């Protein structure tokens, strides 16, 4: 019998490979951006290096 390599889902990104950006709205930013929102960009998960699984 061959033993399968079991992959553990990355707890940081929950297996999605990418951590989605977050948008916030504040009245302070109304003049700085058109819709008053400031967003962080999506980024590759640093824990699993974008694989979605922990080795």
XYZ file of C-alpha atoms in Angstrom:
55
model
C 0.000 0.000 0.000
C 1.248 3.422 -0.872
C 0.865 6.227 1.604
C -0.755 9.386 0.241
C 0.739 12.738 1.114
C -1.931 14.585 3.035
C -2.089 18.327 2.572
C -3.243 20.563 5.377
C -5.314 23.596 4.393
C -3.512 26.846 5.165
C -5.130 28.467 8.249
C -4.146 32.005 7.211
C -5.930 32.103 3.843
C -8.264 29.114 4.393
C -7.023 27.438 1.198
C -7.883 30.400 -1.066
C -4.224 31.095 -2.058
C -4.874 34.864 -1.986
C -5.790 37.146 0.897
C -8.437 39.506 -0.411
C -8.043 43.230 0.074
C -10.291 45.144 2.433
C -12.105 48.377 1.633
C -12.984 50.954 4.257
C -15.166 54.025 3.930
C -14.705 57.155 5.993
C -15.947 60.717 5.745
C -12.305 61.830 6.156
C -11.486 60.381 2.727
C -14.420 61.962 0.830
C -12.201 64.670 -0.672
C -9.228 62.381 -1.318
C -10.984 59.644 -3.297
C -14.047 59.787 -5.547
C -16.143 57.350 -3.506
C -14.567 57.926 -0.074
C -13.117 54.409 0.030
C -9.566 53.307 0.688
C -8.743 49.690 -0.217
C -5.808 47.405 0.480
C -4.739 45.287 -2.519
C -5.143 41.509 -2.755
C -1.936 39.725 -1.830
C -0.488 36.239 -2.107
C -0.731 34.410 1.205
C 2.633 34.711 3.026
C 2.104 31.570 5.142
C 1.653 29.094 2.274
C 3.284 31.163 -0.528
C 0.065 31.183 -2.562
C -0.408 27.395 -2.643
C -3.421 27.198 -0.308
C -1.817 24.336 1.639
C 0.785 23.997 4.368
C 3.512 21.440 3.625
